PDB file of C-alpha atoms in Angstrom:
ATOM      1  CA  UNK A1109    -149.035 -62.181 -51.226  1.00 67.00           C
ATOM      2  CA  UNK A1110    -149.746 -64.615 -53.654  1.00 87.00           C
ATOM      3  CA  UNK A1111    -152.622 -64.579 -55.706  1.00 95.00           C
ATOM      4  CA  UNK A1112    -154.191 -65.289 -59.043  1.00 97.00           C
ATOM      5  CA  UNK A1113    -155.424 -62.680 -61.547  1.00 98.00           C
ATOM      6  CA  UNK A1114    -158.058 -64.415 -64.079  1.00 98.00           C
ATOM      7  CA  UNK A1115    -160.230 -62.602 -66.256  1.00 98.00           C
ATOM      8  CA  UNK A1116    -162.308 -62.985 -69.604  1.00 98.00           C
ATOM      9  CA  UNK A1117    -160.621 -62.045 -73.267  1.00 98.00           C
ATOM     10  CA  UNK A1118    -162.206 -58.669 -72.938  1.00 98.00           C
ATOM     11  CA  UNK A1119    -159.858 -57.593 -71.176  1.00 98.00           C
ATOM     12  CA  UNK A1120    -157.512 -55.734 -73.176  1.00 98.00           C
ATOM     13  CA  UNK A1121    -153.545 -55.556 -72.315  1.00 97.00           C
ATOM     14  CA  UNK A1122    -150.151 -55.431 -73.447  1.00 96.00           C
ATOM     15  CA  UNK A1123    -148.511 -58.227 -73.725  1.00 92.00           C
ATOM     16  CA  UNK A1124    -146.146 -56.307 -70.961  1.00 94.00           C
ATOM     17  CA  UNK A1125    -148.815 -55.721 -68.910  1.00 96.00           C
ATOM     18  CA  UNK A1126    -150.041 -59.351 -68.786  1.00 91.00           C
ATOM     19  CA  UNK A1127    -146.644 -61.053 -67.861  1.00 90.00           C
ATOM     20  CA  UNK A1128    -146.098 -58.058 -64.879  1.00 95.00           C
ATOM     21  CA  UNK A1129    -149.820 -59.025 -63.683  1.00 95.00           C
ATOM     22  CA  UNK A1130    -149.929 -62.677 -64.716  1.00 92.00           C
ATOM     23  CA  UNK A1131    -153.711 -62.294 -65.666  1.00 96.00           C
ATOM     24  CA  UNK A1132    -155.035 -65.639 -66.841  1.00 97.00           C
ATOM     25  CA  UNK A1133    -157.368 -64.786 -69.936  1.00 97.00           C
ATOM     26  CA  UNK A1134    -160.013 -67.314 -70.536  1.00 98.00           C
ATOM     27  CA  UNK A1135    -161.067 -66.678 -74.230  1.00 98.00           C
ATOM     28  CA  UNK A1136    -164.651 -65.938 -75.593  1.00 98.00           C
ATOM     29  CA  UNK A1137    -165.073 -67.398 -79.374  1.00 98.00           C
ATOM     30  CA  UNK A1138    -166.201 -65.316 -82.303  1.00 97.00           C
ATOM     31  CA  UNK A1139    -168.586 -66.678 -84.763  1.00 96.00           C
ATOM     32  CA  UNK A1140    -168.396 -65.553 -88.493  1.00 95.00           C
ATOM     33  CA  UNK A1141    -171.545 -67.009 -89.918  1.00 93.00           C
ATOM     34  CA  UNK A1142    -169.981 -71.002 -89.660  1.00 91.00           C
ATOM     35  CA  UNK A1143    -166.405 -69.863 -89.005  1.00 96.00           C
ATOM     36  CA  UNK A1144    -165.100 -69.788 -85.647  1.00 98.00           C
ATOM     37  CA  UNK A1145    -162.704 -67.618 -83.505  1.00 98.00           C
ATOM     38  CA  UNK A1146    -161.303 -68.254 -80.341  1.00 98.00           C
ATOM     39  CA  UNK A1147    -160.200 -64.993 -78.577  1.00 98.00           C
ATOM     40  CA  UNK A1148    -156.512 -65.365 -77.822  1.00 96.00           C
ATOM     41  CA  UNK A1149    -152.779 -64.239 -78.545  1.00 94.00           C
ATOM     42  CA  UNK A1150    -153.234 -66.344 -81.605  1.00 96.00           C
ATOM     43  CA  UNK A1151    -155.446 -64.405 -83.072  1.00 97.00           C
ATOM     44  CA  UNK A1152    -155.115 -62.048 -86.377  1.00 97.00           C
ATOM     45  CA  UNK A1153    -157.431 -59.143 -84.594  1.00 96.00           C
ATOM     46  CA  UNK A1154    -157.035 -57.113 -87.850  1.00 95.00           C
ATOM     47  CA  UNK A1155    -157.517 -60.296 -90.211  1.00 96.00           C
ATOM     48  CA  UNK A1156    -160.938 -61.106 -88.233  1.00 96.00           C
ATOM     49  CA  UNK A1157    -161.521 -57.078 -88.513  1.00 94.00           C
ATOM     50  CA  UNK A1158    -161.420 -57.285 -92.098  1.00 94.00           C
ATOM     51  CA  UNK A1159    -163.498 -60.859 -92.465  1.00 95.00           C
ATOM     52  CA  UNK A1160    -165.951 -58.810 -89.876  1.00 91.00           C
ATOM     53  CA  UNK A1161    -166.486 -55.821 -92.588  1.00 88.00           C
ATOM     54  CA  UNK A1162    -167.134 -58.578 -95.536  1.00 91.00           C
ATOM     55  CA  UNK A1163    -169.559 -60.815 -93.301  1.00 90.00           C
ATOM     56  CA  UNK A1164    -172.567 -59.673 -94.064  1.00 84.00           C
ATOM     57  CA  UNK A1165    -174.451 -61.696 -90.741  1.00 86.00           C
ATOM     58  CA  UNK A1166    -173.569 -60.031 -87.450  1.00 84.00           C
ATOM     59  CA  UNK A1167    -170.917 -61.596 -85.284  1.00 89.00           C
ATOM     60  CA  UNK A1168    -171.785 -63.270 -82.018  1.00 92.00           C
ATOM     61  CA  UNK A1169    -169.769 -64.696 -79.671  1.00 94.00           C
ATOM     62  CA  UNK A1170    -170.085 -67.194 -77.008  1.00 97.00           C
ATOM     63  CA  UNK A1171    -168.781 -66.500 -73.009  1.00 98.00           C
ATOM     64  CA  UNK A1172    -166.244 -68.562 -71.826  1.00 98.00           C
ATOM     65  CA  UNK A1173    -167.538 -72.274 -70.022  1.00 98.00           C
ATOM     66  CA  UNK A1174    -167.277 -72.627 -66.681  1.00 98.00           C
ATOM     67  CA  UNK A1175    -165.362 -75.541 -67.203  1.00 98.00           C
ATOM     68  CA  UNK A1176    -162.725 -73.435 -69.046  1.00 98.00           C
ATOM     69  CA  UNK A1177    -162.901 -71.169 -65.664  1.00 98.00           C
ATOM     70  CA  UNK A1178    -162.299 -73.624 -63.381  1.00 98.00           C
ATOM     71  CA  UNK A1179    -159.048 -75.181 -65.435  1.00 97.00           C
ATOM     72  CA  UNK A1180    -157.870 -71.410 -64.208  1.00 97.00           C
ATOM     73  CA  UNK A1181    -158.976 -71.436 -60.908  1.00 98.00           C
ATOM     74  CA  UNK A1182    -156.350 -74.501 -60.180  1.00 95.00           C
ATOM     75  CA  UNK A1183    -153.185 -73.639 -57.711  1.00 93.00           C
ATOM     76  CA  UNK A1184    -152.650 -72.728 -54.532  1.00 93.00           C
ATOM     77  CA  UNK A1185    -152.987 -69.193 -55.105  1.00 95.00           C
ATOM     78  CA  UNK A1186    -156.160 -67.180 -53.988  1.00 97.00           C
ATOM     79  CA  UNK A1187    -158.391 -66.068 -57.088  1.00 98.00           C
ATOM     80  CA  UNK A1188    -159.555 -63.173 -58.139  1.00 98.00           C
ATOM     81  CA  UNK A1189    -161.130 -63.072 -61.323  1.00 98.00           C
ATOM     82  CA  UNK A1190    -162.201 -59.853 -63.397  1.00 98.00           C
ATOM     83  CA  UNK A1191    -164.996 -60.761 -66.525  1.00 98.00           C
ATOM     84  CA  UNK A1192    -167.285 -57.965 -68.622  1.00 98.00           C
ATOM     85  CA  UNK A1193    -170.304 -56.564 -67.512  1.00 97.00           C
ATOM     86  CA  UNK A1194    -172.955 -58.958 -66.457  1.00 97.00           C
ATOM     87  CA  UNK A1195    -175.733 -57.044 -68.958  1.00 95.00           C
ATOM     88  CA  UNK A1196    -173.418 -57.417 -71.772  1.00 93.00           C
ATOM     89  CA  UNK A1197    -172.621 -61.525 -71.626  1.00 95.00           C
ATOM     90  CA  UNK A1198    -172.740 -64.606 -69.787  1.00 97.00           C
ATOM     91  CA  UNK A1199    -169.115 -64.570 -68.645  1.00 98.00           C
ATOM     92  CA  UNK A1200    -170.080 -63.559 -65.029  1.00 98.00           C
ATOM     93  CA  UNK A1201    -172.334 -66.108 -64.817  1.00 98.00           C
ATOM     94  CA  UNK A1202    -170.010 -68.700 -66.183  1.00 98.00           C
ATOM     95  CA  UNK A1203    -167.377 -67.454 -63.591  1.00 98.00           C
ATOM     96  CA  UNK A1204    -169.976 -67.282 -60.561  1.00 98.00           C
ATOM     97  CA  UNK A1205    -170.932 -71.441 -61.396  1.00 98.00           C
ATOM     98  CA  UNK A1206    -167.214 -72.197 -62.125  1.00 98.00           C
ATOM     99  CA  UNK A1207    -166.647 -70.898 -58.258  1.00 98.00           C
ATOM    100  CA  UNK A1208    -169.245 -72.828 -57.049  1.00 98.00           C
ATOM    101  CA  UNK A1209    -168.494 -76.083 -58.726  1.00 98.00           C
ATOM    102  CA  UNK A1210    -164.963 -76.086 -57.789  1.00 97.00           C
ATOM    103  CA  UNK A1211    -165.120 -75.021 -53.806  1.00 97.00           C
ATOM    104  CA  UNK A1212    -167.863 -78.255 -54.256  1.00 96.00           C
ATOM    105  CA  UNK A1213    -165.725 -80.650 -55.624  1.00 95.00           C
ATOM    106  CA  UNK A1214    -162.454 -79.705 -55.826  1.00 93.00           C
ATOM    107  CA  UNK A1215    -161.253 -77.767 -52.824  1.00 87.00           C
ATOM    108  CA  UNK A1216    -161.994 -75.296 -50.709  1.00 91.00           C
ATOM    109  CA  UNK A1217    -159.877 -71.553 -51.794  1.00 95.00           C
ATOM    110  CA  UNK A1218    -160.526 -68.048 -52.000  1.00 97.00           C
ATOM    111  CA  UNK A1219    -161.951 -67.263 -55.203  1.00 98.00           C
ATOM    112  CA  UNK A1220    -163.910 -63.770 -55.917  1.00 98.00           C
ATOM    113  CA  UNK A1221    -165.815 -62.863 -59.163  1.00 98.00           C
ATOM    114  CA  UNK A1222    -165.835 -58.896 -59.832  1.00 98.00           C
ATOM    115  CA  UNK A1223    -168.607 -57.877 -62.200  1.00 98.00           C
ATOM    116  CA  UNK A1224    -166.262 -54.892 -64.241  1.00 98.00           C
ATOM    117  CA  UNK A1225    -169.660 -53.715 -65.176  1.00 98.00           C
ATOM    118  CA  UNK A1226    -167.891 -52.276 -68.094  1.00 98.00           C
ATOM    119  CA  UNK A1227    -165.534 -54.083 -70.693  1.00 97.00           C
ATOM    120  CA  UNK A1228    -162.604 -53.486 -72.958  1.00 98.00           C
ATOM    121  CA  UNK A1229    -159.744 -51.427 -70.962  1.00 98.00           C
ATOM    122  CA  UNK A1230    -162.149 -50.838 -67.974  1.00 98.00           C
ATOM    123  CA  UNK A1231    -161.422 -54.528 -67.156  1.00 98.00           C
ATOM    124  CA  UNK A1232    -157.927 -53.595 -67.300  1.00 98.00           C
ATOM    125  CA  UNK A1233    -158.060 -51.087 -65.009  1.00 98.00           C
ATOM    126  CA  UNK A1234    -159.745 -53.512 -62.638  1.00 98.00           C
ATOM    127  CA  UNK A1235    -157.157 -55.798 -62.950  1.00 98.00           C
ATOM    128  CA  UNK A1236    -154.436 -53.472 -62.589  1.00 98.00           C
ATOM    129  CA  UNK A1237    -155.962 -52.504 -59.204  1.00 98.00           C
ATOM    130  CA  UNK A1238    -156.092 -55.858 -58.069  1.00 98.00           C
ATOM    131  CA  UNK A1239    -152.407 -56.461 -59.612  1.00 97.00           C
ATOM    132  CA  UNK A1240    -151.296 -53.185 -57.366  1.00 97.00           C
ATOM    133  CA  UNK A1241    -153.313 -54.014 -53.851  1.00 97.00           C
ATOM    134  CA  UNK A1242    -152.053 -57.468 -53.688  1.00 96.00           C
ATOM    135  CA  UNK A1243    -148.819 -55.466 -52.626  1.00 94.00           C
ATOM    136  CA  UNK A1244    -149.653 -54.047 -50.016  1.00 95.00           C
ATOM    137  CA  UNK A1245    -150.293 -56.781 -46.760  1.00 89.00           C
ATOM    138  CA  UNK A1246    -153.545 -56.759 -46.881  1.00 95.00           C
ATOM    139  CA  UNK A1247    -156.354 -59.647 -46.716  1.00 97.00           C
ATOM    140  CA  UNK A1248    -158.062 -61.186 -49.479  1.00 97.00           C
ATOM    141  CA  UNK A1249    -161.240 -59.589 -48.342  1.00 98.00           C
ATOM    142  CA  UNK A1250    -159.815 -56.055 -48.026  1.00 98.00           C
ATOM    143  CA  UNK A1251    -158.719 -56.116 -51.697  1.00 98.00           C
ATOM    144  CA  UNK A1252    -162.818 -57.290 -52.595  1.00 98.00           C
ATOM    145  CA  UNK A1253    -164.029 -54.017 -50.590  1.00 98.00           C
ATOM    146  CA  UNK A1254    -161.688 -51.966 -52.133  1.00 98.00           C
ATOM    147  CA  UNK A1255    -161.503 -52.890 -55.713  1.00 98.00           C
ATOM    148  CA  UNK A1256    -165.782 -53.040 -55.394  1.00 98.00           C
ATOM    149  CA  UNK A1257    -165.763 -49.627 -54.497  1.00 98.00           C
ATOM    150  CA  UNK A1258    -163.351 -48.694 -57.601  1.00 98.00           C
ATOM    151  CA  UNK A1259    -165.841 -50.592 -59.699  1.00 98.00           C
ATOM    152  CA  UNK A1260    -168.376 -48.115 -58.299  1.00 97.00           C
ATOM    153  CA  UNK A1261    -166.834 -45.215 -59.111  1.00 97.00           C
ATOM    154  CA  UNK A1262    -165.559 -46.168 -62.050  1.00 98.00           C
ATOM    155  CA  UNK A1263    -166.786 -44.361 -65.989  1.00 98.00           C
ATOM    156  CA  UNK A1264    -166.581 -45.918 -68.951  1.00 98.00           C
ATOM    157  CA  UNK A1265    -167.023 -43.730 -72.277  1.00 98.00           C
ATOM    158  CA  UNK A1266    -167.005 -44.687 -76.083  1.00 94.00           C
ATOM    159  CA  UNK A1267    -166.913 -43.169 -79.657  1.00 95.00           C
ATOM    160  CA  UNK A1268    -167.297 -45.336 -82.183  1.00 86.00           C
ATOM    161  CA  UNK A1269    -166.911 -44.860 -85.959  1.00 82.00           C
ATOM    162  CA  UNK A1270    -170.051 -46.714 -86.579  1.00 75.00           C
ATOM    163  CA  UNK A1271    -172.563 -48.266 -84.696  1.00 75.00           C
ATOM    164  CA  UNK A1272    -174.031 -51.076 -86.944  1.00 73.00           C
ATOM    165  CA  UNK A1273    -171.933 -54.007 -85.380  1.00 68.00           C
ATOM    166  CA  UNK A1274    -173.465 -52.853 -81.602  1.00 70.00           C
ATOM    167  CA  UNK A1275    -176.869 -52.951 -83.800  1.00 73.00           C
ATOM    168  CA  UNK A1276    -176.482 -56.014 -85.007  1.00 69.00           C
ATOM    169  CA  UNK A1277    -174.984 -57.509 -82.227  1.00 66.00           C
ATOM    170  CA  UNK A1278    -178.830 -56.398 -80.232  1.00 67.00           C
ATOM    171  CA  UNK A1279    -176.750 -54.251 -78.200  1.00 67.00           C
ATOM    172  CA  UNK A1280    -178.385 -50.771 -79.567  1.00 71.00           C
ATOM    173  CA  UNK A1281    -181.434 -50.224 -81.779  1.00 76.00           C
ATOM    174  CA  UNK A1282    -180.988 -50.570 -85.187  1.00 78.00           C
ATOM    175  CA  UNK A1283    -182.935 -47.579 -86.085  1.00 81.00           C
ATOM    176  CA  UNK A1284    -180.629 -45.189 -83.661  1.00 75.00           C
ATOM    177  CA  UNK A1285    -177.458 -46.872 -85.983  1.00 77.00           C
ATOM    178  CA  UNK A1286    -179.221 -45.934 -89.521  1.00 79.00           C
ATOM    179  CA  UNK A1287    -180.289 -42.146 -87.918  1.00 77.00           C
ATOM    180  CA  UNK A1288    -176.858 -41.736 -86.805  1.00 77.00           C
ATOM    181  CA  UNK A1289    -175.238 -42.746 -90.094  1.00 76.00           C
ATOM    182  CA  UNK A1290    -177.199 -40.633 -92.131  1.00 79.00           C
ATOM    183  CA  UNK A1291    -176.659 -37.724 -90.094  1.00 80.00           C
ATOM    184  CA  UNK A1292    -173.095 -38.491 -89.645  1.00 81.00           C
ATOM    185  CA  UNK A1293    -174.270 -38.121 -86.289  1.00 84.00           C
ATOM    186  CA  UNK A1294    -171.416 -39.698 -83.748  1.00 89.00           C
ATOM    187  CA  UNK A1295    -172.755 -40.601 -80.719  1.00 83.00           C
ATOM    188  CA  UNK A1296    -170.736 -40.820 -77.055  1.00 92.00           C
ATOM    189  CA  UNK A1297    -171.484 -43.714 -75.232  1.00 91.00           C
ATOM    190  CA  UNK A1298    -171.146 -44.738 -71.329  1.00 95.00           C
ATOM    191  CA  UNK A1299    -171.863 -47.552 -69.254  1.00 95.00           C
ATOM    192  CA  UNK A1300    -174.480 -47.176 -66.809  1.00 94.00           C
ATOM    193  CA  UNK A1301    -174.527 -49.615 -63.811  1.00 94.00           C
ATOM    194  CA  UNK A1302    -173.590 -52.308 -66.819  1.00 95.00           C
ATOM    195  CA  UNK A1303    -175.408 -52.082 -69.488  1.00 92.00           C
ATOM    196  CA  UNK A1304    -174.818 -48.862 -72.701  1.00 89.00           C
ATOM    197  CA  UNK A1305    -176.280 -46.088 -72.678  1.00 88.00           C
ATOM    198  CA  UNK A1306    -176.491 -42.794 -75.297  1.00 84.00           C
ATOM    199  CA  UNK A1307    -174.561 -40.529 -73.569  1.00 93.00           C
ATOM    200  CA  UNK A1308    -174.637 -37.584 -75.773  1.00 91.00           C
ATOM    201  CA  UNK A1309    -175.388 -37.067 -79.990  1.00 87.00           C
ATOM    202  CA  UNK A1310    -172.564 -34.844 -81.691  1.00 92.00           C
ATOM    203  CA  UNK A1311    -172.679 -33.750 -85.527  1.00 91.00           C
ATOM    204  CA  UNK A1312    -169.023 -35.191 -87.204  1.00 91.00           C
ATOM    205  CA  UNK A1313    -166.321 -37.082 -85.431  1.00 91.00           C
ATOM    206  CA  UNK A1314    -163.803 -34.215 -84.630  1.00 94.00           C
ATOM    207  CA  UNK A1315    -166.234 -32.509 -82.332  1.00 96.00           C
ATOM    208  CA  UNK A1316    -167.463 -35.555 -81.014  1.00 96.00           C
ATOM    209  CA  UNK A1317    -163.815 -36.822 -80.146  1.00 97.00           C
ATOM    210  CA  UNK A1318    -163.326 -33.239 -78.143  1.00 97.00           C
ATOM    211  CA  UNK A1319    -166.506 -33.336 -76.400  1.00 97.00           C
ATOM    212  CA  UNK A1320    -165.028 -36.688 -75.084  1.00 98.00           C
ATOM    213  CA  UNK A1321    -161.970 -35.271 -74.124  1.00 98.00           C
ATOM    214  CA  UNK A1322    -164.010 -32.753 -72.274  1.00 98.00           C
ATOM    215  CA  UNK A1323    -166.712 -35.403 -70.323  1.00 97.00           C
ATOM    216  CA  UNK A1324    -163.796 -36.436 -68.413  1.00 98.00           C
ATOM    217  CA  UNK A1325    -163.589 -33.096 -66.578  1.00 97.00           C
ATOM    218  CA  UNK A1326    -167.267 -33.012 -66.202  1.00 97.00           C
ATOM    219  CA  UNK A1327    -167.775 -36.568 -64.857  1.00 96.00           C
ATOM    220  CA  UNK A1328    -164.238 -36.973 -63.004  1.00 95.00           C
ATOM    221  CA  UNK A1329    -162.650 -35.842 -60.076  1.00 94.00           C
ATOM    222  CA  UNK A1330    -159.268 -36.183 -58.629  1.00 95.00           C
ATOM    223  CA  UNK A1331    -157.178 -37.227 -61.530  1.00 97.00           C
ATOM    224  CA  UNK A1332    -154.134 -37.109 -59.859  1.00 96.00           C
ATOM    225  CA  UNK A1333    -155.293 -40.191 -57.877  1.00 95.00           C
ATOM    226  CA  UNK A1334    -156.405 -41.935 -61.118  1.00 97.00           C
ATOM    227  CA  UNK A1335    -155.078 -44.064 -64.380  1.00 98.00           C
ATOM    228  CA  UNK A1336    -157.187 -43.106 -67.591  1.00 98.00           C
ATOM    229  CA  UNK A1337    -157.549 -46.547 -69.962  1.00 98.00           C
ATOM    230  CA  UNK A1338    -157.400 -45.764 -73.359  1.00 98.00           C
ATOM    231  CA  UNK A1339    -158.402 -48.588 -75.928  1.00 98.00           C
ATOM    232  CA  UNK A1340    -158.635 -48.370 -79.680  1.00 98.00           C
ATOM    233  CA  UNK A1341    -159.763 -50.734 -82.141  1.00 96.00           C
ATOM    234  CA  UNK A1342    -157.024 -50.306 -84.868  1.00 94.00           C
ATOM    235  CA  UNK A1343    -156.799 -46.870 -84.706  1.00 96.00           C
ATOM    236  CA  UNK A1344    -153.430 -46.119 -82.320  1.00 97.00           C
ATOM    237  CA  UNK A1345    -152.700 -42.730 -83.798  1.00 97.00           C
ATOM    238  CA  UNK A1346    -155.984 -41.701 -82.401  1.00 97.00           C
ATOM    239  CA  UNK A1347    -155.564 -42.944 -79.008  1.00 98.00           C
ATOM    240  CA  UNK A1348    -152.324 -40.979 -79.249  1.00 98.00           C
ATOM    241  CA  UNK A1349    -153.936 -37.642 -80.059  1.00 98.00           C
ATOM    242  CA  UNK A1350    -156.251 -38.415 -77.461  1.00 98.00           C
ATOM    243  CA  UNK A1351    -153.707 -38.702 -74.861  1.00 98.00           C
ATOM    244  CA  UNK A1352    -152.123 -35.705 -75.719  1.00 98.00           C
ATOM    245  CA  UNK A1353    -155.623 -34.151 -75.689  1.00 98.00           C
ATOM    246  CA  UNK A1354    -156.082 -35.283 -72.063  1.00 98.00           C
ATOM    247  CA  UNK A1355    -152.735 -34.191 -70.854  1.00 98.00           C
ATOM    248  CA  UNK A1356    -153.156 -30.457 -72.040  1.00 97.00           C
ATOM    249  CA  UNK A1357    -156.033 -30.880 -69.574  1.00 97.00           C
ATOM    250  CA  UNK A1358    -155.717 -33.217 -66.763  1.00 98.00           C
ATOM    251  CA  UNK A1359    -153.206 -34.550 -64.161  1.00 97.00           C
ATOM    252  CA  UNK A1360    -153.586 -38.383 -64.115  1.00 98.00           C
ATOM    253  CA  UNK A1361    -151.621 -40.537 -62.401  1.00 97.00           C
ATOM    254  CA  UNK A1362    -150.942 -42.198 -65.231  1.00 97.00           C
ATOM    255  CA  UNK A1363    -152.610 -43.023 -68.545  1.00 98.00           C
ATOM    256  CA  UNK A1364    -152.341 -46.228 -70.184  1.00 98.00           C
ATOM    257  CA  UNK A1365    -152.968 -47.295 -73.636  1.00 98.00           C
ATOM    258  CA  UNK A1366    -154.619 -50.498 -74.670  1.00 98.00           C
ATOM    259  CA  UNK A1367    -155.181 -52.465 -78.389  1.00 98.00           C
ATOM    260  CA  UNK A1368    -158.379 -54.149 -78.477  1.00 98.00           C
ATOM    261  CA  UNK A1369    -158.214 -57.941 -78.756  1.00 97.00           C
ATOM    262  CA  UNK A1370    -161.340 -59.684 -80.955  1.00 97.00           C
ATOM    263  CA  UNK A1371    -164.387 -59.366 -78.104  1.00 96.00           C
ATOM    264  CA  UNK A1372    -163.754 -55.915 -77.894  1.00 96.00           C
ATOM    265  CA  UNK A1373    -163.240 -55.249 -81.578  1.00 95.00           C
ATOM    266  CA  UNK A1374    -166.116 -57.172 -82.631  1.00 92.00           C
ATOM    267  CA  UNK A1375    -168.711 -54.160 -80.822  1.00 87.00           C
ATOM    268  CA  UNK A1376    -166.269 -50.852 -81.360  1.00 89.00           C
ATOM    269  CA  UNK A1377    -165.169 -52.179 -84.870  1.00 87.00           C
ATOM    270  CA  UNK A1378    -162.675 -50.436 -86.730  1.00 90.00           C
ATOM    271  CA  UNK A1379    -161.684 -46.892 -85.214  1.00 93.00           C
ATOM    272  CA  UNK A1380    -163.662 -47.303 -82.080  1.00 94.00           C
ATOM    273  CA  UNK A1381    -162.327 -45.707 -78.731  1.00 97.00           C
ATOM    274  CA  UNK A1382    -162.884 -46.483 -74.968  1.00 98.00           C
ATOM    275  CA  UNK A1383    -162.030 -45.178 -72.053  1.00 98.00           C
ATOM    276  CA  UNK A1384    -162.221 -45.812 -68.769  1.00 98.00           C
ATOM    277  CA  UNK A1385    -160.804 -43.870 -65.168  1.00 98.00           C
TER     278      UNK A1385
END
């Protein structure tokens, strides 16, 4: 059946994987103090990672418009369109009025907005779902009630080298970054129902980055019916190890690896990891 995948720049993929899914990316911008970004296959992610390190105001970054949705939501095809958690930026919002304005003025299609309620490669995993149930023959509204309950289900875990661009960013207290850092304390992080959480405080990276490897057998189930996302933030030979890590362990499906474009870079920062299954 034909349909169209659209989702927000958070979504991380290869460029393989977007031309076998045809995801549409609509691009969030990334503002260095006046200098702007715009999230797409144009963009140097390790040039803006090393103009990141030397700014010394946090980055923000601004959701896609819902006028820049609904220039994707054009065609015949039905819509389905994957964007970051709704506690982390407006990009689900922008979608959701996008949706609206269109089947208003410009015609009447299916279009359905999935909240990932994670970001990074857990948006890719969402996609890929969608990507692999439009397959099978079944409706438009069968692929919503499934892919919402995969959403459900669904963990998302990070280690990150530092956590001062997710403190400056608002997304964690400051005070929890500067205790971690002079502690060397590495902290695992998760999404819960959207928004991060603390997951778990470990003393130096190496234990931290096993203890990871080991929160997938204490908060999964069933790997053998699952794909594990791995992203990294500049750091491949870590996703690597990772992967090899998780295989001594676990029987996915299949495990996928993922560079992180800007949005995603921008909170993990250099040598940041997330998963997602």
């Amino acid at each position: 059946m034909a349909i169209k995948i659209v989702a927000d720049s958070s979504c991380d993929l290869t460029a393989e994987m977007k031309a076998e899914m045809k995801v549409d990316l609509a691009p969030l911008v990334l503002y260095l103090k006046d200098k702007a970004y715009v999230d797409d296959e144009n963009l140097d992610v390790q040039q803006y990672i090393q103009d990141m390190a030397q700014c010394e105001e946090s980055p923000k970054t601004a959701c896609p418009s819902p006028e820049d949705y609904i220039k994707k939501y054009e065609g015949h095809e039905s819509v389905f369109v994957v964007t970051l958690s709704s506690k982390l930026s407006g990009s689900y919002n922008s979608a959701v009025l996008a949706k609206n304005i269109f089947l208003e003025e410009i015609g009447n299609k299916f279009i359905h907005v999935f909240d990932s309620l994670s970001a990074s490669v857990g948006e890719t995993l969402v996609a890929r779902k969608i990507h692999e149930l439009s397959k099978h023959n079944i409706s438009d509204l069968e692929i919503v009630d499934k892919v919402s309950s995969y959403i459900k289900e669904m963990k998302t875990f990070f280690l990150l080298e530092s956590l001062e661009h997710l403190a400056k960013a608002g997304r964690l207290s400051p005070l929890v970054a500067k205790v971690a850092s002079v502690f060397s304390i590495k902290p695992i992080m998760c999404g819960d129902e959207g928004a991060i959480k603390l997951f778990e405080k470990v003393r130096g990276y190496k234990k931290a980055f096993m203890r990871l490897v080991e929160t997938i057998g204490e908060k999964g189930k069933d790997f053998e019916d699952k794909v594990l996302g791995i992203a990294h933030c500049n750091c491949l030979d870590k996703a690597l190890q990772f992967k090899e890590e998780v295989l001594k362990r676990y029987n996915f499906k299949d495990i996928i690896i993922v560079e992180m474009g800007g949005l995603s870079s921008t909170y993990a920062d250099e040598g940041g990891i997330v998963i997602a299954f």
